[in-house]
PDB file of C-alpha atoms in Angstrom:
ATOM      1  CA  UNK T   1      10.453  14.012  -1.486  1.00 81.00           C
ATOM      2  CA  UNK T   2      11.588  15.181   2.158  1.00 85.00           C
ATOM      3  CA  UNK T   3       8.672  18.191   2.351  1.00 86.00           C
ATOM      4  CA  UNK T   4       5.967  15.669   1.156  1.00 83.00           C
ATOM      5  CA  UNK T   5       6.639  13.399   3.566  1.00 81.00           C
ATOM      6  CA  UNK T   6       6.888  16.170   6.551  1.00 85.00           C
ATOM      7  CA  UNK T   7       3.655  17.134   4.929  1.00 87.00           C
ATOM      8  CA  UNK T   8       2.466  13.645   5.042  1.00 83.00           C
ATOM      9  CA  UNK T   9       2.682  13.487   8.494  1.00 83.00           C
ATOM     10  CA  UNK T  10       1.645  16.549   9.822  1.00 87.00           C
ATOM     11  CA  UNK T  11      -2.285  15.598   7.779  1.00 86.00           C
ATOM     12  CA  UNK T  12      -2.194  12.265   9.490  1.00 84.00           C
ATOM     13  CA  UNK T  13      -1.691  13.873  12.708  1.00 84.00           C
ATOM     14  CA  UNK T  14      -4.021  16.576  12.225  1.00 85.00           C
ATOM     15  CA  UNK T  15      -7.098  14.188  10.726  1.00 78.00           C
ATOM     16  CA  UNK T  16      -6.208  11.726  13.858  1.00 82.00           C
ATOM     17  CA  UNK T  17      -6.529  14.948  16.710  1.00 81.00           C
ATOM     18  CA  UNK T  18      -9.190  16.258  14.731  1.00 82.00           C
ATOM     19  CA  UNK T  19     -11.603  13.779  13.817  1.00 79.00           C
ATOM     20  CA  UNK T  20     -10.882  11.254  16.564  1.00 80.00           C
ATOM     21  CA  UNK T  21      -9.735  12.660  19.885  1.00 79.00           C
ATOM     22  CA  UNK T  22     -11.724  16.186  19.464  1.00 80.00           C
ATOM     23  CA  UNK T  23     -14.609  14.424  19.391  1.00 79.00           C
ATOM     24  CA  UNK T  24     -14.314  12.253  21.978  1.00 83.00           C
ATOM     25  CA  UNK T  25     -14.458  14.005  25.820  1.00 79.00           C
ATOM     26  CA  UNK T  26     -11.640  13.254  28.209  1.00 77.00           C
ATOM     27  CA  UNK T  27      -9.680  11.684  25.392  1.00 80.00           C
ATOM     28  CA  UNK T  28      -6.364  13.154  25.948  1.00 81.00           C
ATOM     29  CA  UNK T  29      -3.673  11.099  24.896  1.00 80.00           C
ATOM     30  CA  UNK T  30      -0.543  12.753  23.358  1.00 80.00           C
ATOM     31  CA  UNK T  31       0.789   9.825  21.550  1.00 85.00           C
ATOM     32  CA  UNK T  32      -2.499   9.008  19.497  1.00 86.00           C
ATOM     33  CA  UNK T  33      -1.172  11.298  16.483  1.00 88.00           C
ATOM     34  CA  UNK T  34       1.743   9.276  16.344  1.00 88.00           C
ATOM     35  CA  UNK T  35       0.345   6.153  16.288  1.00 89.00           C
ATOM     36  CA  UNK T  36      -2.215   6.915  13.601  1.00 90.00           C
ATOM     37  CA  UNK T  37       1.095   8.481  11.696  1.00 90.00           C
ATOM     38  CA  UNK T  38       2.871   5.375  12.316  1.00 91.00           C
ATOM     39  CA  UNK T  39      -0.231   2.843  11.710  1.00 92.00           C
ATOM     40  CA  UNK T  40      -0.400   4.919   7.925  1.00 91.00           C
ATOM     41  CA  UNK T  41       3.257   4.330   6.948  1.00 92.00           C
ATOM     42  CA  UNK T  42       2.546   0.711   7.602  1.00 95.00           C
ATOM     43  CA  UNK T  43      -0.287   0.666   5.282  1.00 95.00           C
ATOM     44  CA  UNK T  44       1.650   2.056   2.951  1.00 94.00           C
ATOM     45  CA  UNK T  45       4.360  -0.574   3.312  1.00 95.00           C
ATOM     46  CA  UNK T  46       1.934  -2.735   3.185  1.00 96.00           C
ATOM     47  CA  UNK T  47       0.319  -1.374   0.179  1.00 96.00           C
ATOM     48  CA  UNK T  48       3.307  -1.400  -1.669  1.00 95.00           C
ATOM     49  CA  UNK T  49       4.018  -5.273  -1.203  1.00 95.00           C
ATOM     50  CA  UNK T  50       0.653  -6.266  -2.572  1.00 96.00           C
ATOM     51  CA  UNK T  51       1.626  -3.755  -5.498  1.00 95.00           C
ATOM     52  CA  UNK T  52       5.076  -5.101  -6.073  1.00 94.00           C
ATOM     53  CA  UNK T  53       3.324  -8.286  -5.469  1.00 94.00           C
ATOM     54  CA  UNK T  54       0.866  -7.856  -8.524  1.00 94.00           C
ATOM     55  CA  UNK T  55       2.973  -6.203 -10.750  1.00 93.00           C
ATOM     56  CA  UNK T  56       5.316  -9.548 -10.833  1.00 91.00           C
ATOM     57  CA  UNK T  57       2.570 -12.205 -10.815  1.00 91.00           C
ATOM     58  CA  UNK T  58       0.444 -10.587 -13.174  1.00 89.00           C
ATOM     59  CA  UNK T  59       1.712  -7.327 -14.950  1.00 85.00           C
ATOM     60  CA  UNK T  60       4.807  -9.388 -16.362  1.00 84.00           C
ATOM     61  CA  UNK T  61       7.881  -8.276 -14.242  1.00 85.00           C
ATOM     62  CA  UNK T  62       8.768 -11.087 -13.040  1.00 84.00           C
ATOM     63  CA  UNK T  63      12.441 -10.440 -14.152  1.00 86.00           C
ATOM     64  CA  UNK T  64      12.286  -6.890 -13.098  1.00 89.00           C
ATOM     65  CA  UNK T  65      10.982  -7.484  -9.314  1.00 87.00           C
ATOM     66  CA  UNK T  66      12.831 -10.151  -7.913  1.00 87.00           C
ATOM     67  CA  UNK T  67      12.734 -12.272  -4.421  1.00 88.00           C
ATOM     68  CA  UNK T  68      15.655  -9.447  -2.858  1.00 92.00           C
ATOM     69  CA  UNK T  69      12.322  -6.593  -3.102  1.00 91.00           C
ATOM     70  CA  UNK T  70      10.393  -9.233  -1.126  1.00 93.00           C
ATOM     71  CA  UNK T  71      13.288  -9.626   1.140  1.00 93.00           C
ATOM     72  CA  UNK T  72      13.377  -6.225   2.196  1.00 93.00           C
ATOM     73  CA  UNK T  73       9.787  -5.644   2.023  1.00 94.00           C
ATOM     74  CA  UNK T  74       9.596  -8.412   4.694  1.00 94.00           C
ATOM     75  CA  UNK T  75      12.173  -7.497   7.148  1.00 95.00           C
ATOM     76  CA  UNK T  76      10.693  -3.504   6.865  1.00 95.00           C
ATOM     77  CA  UNK T  77       6.886  -4.881   7.666  1.00 95.00           C
ATOM     78  CA  UNK T  78       8.373  -7.036  10.900  1.00 96.00           C
ATOM     79  CA  UNK T  79      10.091  -3.484  11.748  1.00 95.00           C
ATOM     80  CA  UNK T  80       6.489  -1.931  11.214  1.00 95.00           C
ATOM     81  CA  UNK T  81       4.981  -4.278  13.244  1.00 95.00           C
ATOM     82  CA  UNK T  82       7.404  -4.231  16.037  1.00 96.00           C
ATOM     83  CA  UNK T  83       6.194   0.267  16.322  1.00 95.00           C
ATOM     84  CA  UNK T  84       3.216  -0.595  15.640  1.00 94.00           C
ATOM     85  CA  UNK T  85       3.225  -2.749  18.716  1.00 95.00           C
ATOM     86  CA  UNK T  86       5.236   0.325  20.739  1.00 94.00           C
ATOM     87  CA  UNK T  87       3.087   3.008  19.036  1.00 92.00           C
ATOM     88  CA  UNK T  88       0.052   0.896  20.959  1.00 91.00           C
ATOM     89  CA  UNK T  89       1.455  -0.137  24.006  1.00 92.00           C
ATOM     90  CA  UNK T  90       2.949   3.437  24.970  1.00 90.00           C
ATOM     91  CA  UNK T  91      -0.448   5.476  24.383  1.00 85.00           C
ATOM     92  CA  UNK T  92      -2.318   2.155  26.264  1.00 88.00           C
ATOM     93  CA  UNK T  93      -0.108   1.718  29.459  1.00 89.00           C
ATOM     94  CA  UNK T  94      -0.817   5.927  30.165  1.00 84.00           C
ATOM     95  CA  UNK T  95      -4.572   5.757  30.022  1.00 83.00           C
ATOM     96  CA  UNK T  96      -4.729   1.882  31.953  1.00 85.00           C
ATOM     97  CA  UNK T  97      -2.292   3.172  34.777  1.00 85.00           C
ATOM     98  CA  UNK T  98      -3.164   6.557  34.931  1.00 78.00           C
ATOM     99  CA  UNK T  99      -6.874   5.428  35.933  1.00 78.00           C
ATOM    100  CA  UNK T 100      -9.040   8.808  35.698  1.00 83.00           C
ATOM    101  CA  UNK T 101     -12.357   7.875  34.915  1.00 83.00           C
ATOM    102  CA  UNK T 102     -12.419   9.733  31.689  1.00 82.00           C
ATOM    103  CA  UNK T 103      -9.930   7.126  30.832  1.00 81.00           C
ATOM    104  CA  UNK T 104     -11.635   4.886  31.878  1.00 83.00           C
ATOM    105  CA  UNK T 105     -14.712   5.088  29.793  1.00 83.00           C
ATOM    106  CA  UNK T 106     -12.320   5.984  26.663  1.00 84.00           C
ATOM    107  CA  UNK T 107     -10.868   2.740  27.246  1.00 82.00           C
ATOM    108  CA  UNK T 108     -14.042   1.144  27.599  1.00 84.00           C
ATOM    109  CA  UNK T 109     -15.399   2.830  24.527  1.00 85.00           C
ATOM    110  CA  UNK T 110     -12.672   1.433  22.165  1.00 86.00           C
ATOM    111  CA  UNK T 111     -11.478  -1.216  24.056  1.00 86.00           C
ATOM    112  CA  UNK T 112     -14.017  -3.382  25.825  1.00 83.00           C
ATOM    113  CA  UNK T 113     -17.210  -1.950  25.255  1.00 79.00           C
ATOM    114  CA  UNK T 114     -19.417  -2.593  21.781  1.00 82.00           C
ATOM    115  CA  UNK T 115     -15.734  -2.222  19.502  1.00 85.00           C
ATOM    116  CA  UNK T 116     -14.109  -5.299  21.192  1.00 91.00           C
ATOM    117  CA  UNK T 117     -14.607  -6.997  18.345  1.00 94.00           C
ATOM    118  CA  UNK T 118     -13.258  -4.527  15.947  1.00 94.00           C
ATOM    119  CA  UNK T 119     -10.166  -4.132  18.278  1.00 93.00           C
ATOM    120  CA  UNK T 120      -9.505  -7.976  18.794  1.00 95.00           C
ATOM    121  CA  UNK T 121      -9.176  -7.811  14.989  1.00 96.00           C
ATOM    122  CA  UNK T 122      -6.746  -5.079  14.673  1.00 95.00           C
ATOM    123  CA  UNK T 123      -5.040  -6.444  17.198  1.00 95.00           C
ATOM    124  CA  UNK T 124      -4.288  -9.638  15.541  1.00 96.00           C
ATOM    125  CA  UNK T 125      -4.489  -8.623  12.228  1.00 96.00           C
ATOM    126  CA  UNK T 126      -1.881  -6.220  12.497  1.00 95.00           C
ATOM    127  CA  UNK T 127       0.637  -7.153  15.178  1.00 96.00           C
ATOM    128  CA  UNK T 128      -0.309 -10.529  16.305  1.00 96.00           C
ATOM    129  CA  UNK T 129      -0.782 -12.568  12.822  1.00 96.00           C
ATOM    130  CA  UNK T 130       1.988 -10.757  11.560  1.00 96.00           C
ATOM    131  CA  UNK T 131       5.076 -10.865  13.593  1.00 96.00           C
ATOM    132  CA  UNK T 132       4.443 -14.484  14.809  1.00 96.00           C
ATOM    133  CA  UNK T 133       4.637 -15.200  10.530  1.00 95.00           C
ATOM    134  CA  UNK T 134       7.385 -12.807   9.750  1.00 94.00           C
ATOM    135  CA  UNK T 135       9.568 -14.362  12.969  1.00 94.00           C
ATOM    136  CA  UNK T 136      10.192 -17.180  10.883  1.00 91.00           C
ATOM    137  CA  UNK T 137      12.474 -16.856   7.820  1.00 91.00           C
ATOM    138  CA  UNK T 138      11.278 -18.560   4.987  1.00 92.00           C
ATOM    139  CA  UNK T 139       8.092 -16.791   5.778  1.00 91.00           C
ATOM    140  CA  UNK T 140       9.626 -13.165   5.656  1.00 90.00           C
ATOM    141  CA  UNK T 141      12.259 -14.275   2.617  1.00 91.00           C
ATOM    142  CA  UNK T 142       9.352 -15.677   0.263  1.00 92.00           C
ATOM    143  CA  UNK T 143       7.562 -13.542  -1.918  1.00 92.00           C
ATOM    144  CA  UNK T 144       4.532 -14.999  -1.139  1.00 92.00           C
ATOM    145  CA  UNK T 145       5.268 -14.375   2.681  1.00 93.00           C
ATOM    146  CA  UNK T 146       4.647 -10.569   2.665  1.00 95.00           C
ATOM    147  CA  UNK T 147       1.727 -10.588   0.516  1.00 95.00           C
ATOM    148  CA  UNK T 148      -0.132 -12.487   2.796  1.00 96.00           C
ATOM    149  CA  UNK T 149       0.673 -10.807   5.533  1.00 96.00           C
ATOM    150  CA  UNK T 150       0.741  -7.272   3.575  1.00 97.00           C
ATOM    151  CA  UNK T 151      -3.145  -8.252   3.250  1.00 97.00           C
ATOM    152  CA  UNK T 152      -3.678  -9.022   7.090  1.00 97.00           C
ATOM    153  CA  UNK T 153      -2.361  -5.180   7.650  1.00 97.00           C
ATOM    154  CA  UNK T 154      -4.362  -3.590   5.440  1.00 97.00           C
ATOM    155  CA  UNK T 155      -7.445  -5.355   6.892  1.00 97.00           C
ATOM    156  CA  UNK T 156      -6.593  -4.592  10.500  1.00 96.00           C
ATOM    157  CA  UNK T 157      -6.225  -1.146   9.598  1.00 95.00           C
ATOM    158  CA  UNK T 158      -9.371  -0.870   8.187  1.00 96.00           C
ATOM    159  CA  UNK T 159     -11.422  -2.696  11.252  1.00 95.00           C
ATOM    160  CA  UNK T 160      -8.835   0.062  13.204  1.00 93.00           C
ATOM    161  CA  UNK T 161     -10.208   2.825  11.367  1.00 91.00           C
ATOM    162  CA  UNK T 162     -13.961   2.092  11.651  1.00 91.00           C
ATOM    163  CA  UNK T 163     -13.293   1.436  15.335  1.00 90.00           C
ATOM    164  CA  UNK T 164     -11.740   4.941  16.001  1.00 89.00           C
ATOM    165  CA  UNK T 165     -13.321   7.174  13.772  1.00 88.00           C
ATOM    166  CA  UNK T 166     -16.777   5.957  13.626  1.00 86.00           C
ATOM    167  CA  UNK T 167     -17.012   5.760  17.347  1.00 85.00           C
ATOM    168  CA  UNK T 168     -15.229   9.076  17.614  1.00 85.00           C
ATOM    169  CA  UNK T 169     -18.367  10.347  15.469  1.00 83.00           C
ATOM    170  CA  UNK T 170     -20.794   8.382  17.543  1.00 82.00           C
ATOM    171  CA  UNK T 171     -19.754   9.456  21.074  1.00 80.00           C
ATOM    172  CA  UNK T 172     -22.768  12.094  22.949  1.00 71.00           C
ATOM    173  CA  UNK T 173     -21.319  14.817  25.449  1.00 59.00           C
ATOM    174  CA  UNK T 174     -22.544  16.277  28.799  1.00 51.00           C
ATOM    175  CA  UNK T 175     -20.156  18.372  29.883  1.00 41.00           C
ATOM    176  CA  UNK T 176     -16.814  17.044  29.744  1.00 39.00           C
ATOM    177  CA  UNK T 177     -17.502  12.996  30.439  1.00 43.00           C
ATOM    178  CA  UNK T 178     -19.000  10.515  28.560  1.00 53.00           C
ATOM    179  CA  UNK T 179     -22.641  10.079  29.051  1.00 51.00           C
ATOM    180  CA  UNK T 180     -23.648   6.926  27.273  1.00 53.00           C
ATOM    181  CA  UNK T 181     -21.774   4.439  24.657  1.00 52.00           C
ATOM    182  CA  UNK T 182     -22.450   3.912  21.267  1.00 50.00           C
ATOM    183  CA  UNK T 183     -25.504   1.077  20.861  1.00 52.00           C
ATOM    184  CA  UNK T 184     -23.841  -2.687  20.020  1.00 47.00           C
TER     185      UNK T 184
END
């Protein structure tokens, strides 16, 4: 199990570095692979929560999967949501205060340019809404609360991956700077 977990982290880091960062000239972000791994772990926790909810409601395992399971998963989802924000902020703040022209183009490409809708949905569905919902004990300790938050997290991660990887594959380059942004 430990080797599988280490291999998972290695593959996620390699995937993020090879299929996103390396395709965008000027994108030098050492924290992006860690952000990608963190979002993968958050998504995995959300998927386990949804699977347990479906097994409990549709699979007839109500006596085996109790409310304490969802209470623990709610706490874990809250921690993963806070870690998501931490890794996102750590990567963002370096580029924001760096203010190099290539970093400004990367920020424009992924956050304020043609992908601003996907960026807003990612931020809302992976951090803002789950954080605000999971702050309240009745929602976090219920069975339905963590399950609904998990669906939101899965949708947010889908929008995040579309924003990051589809955009990375559509960038054209000349030398080391971006020459144009993808069409809106």
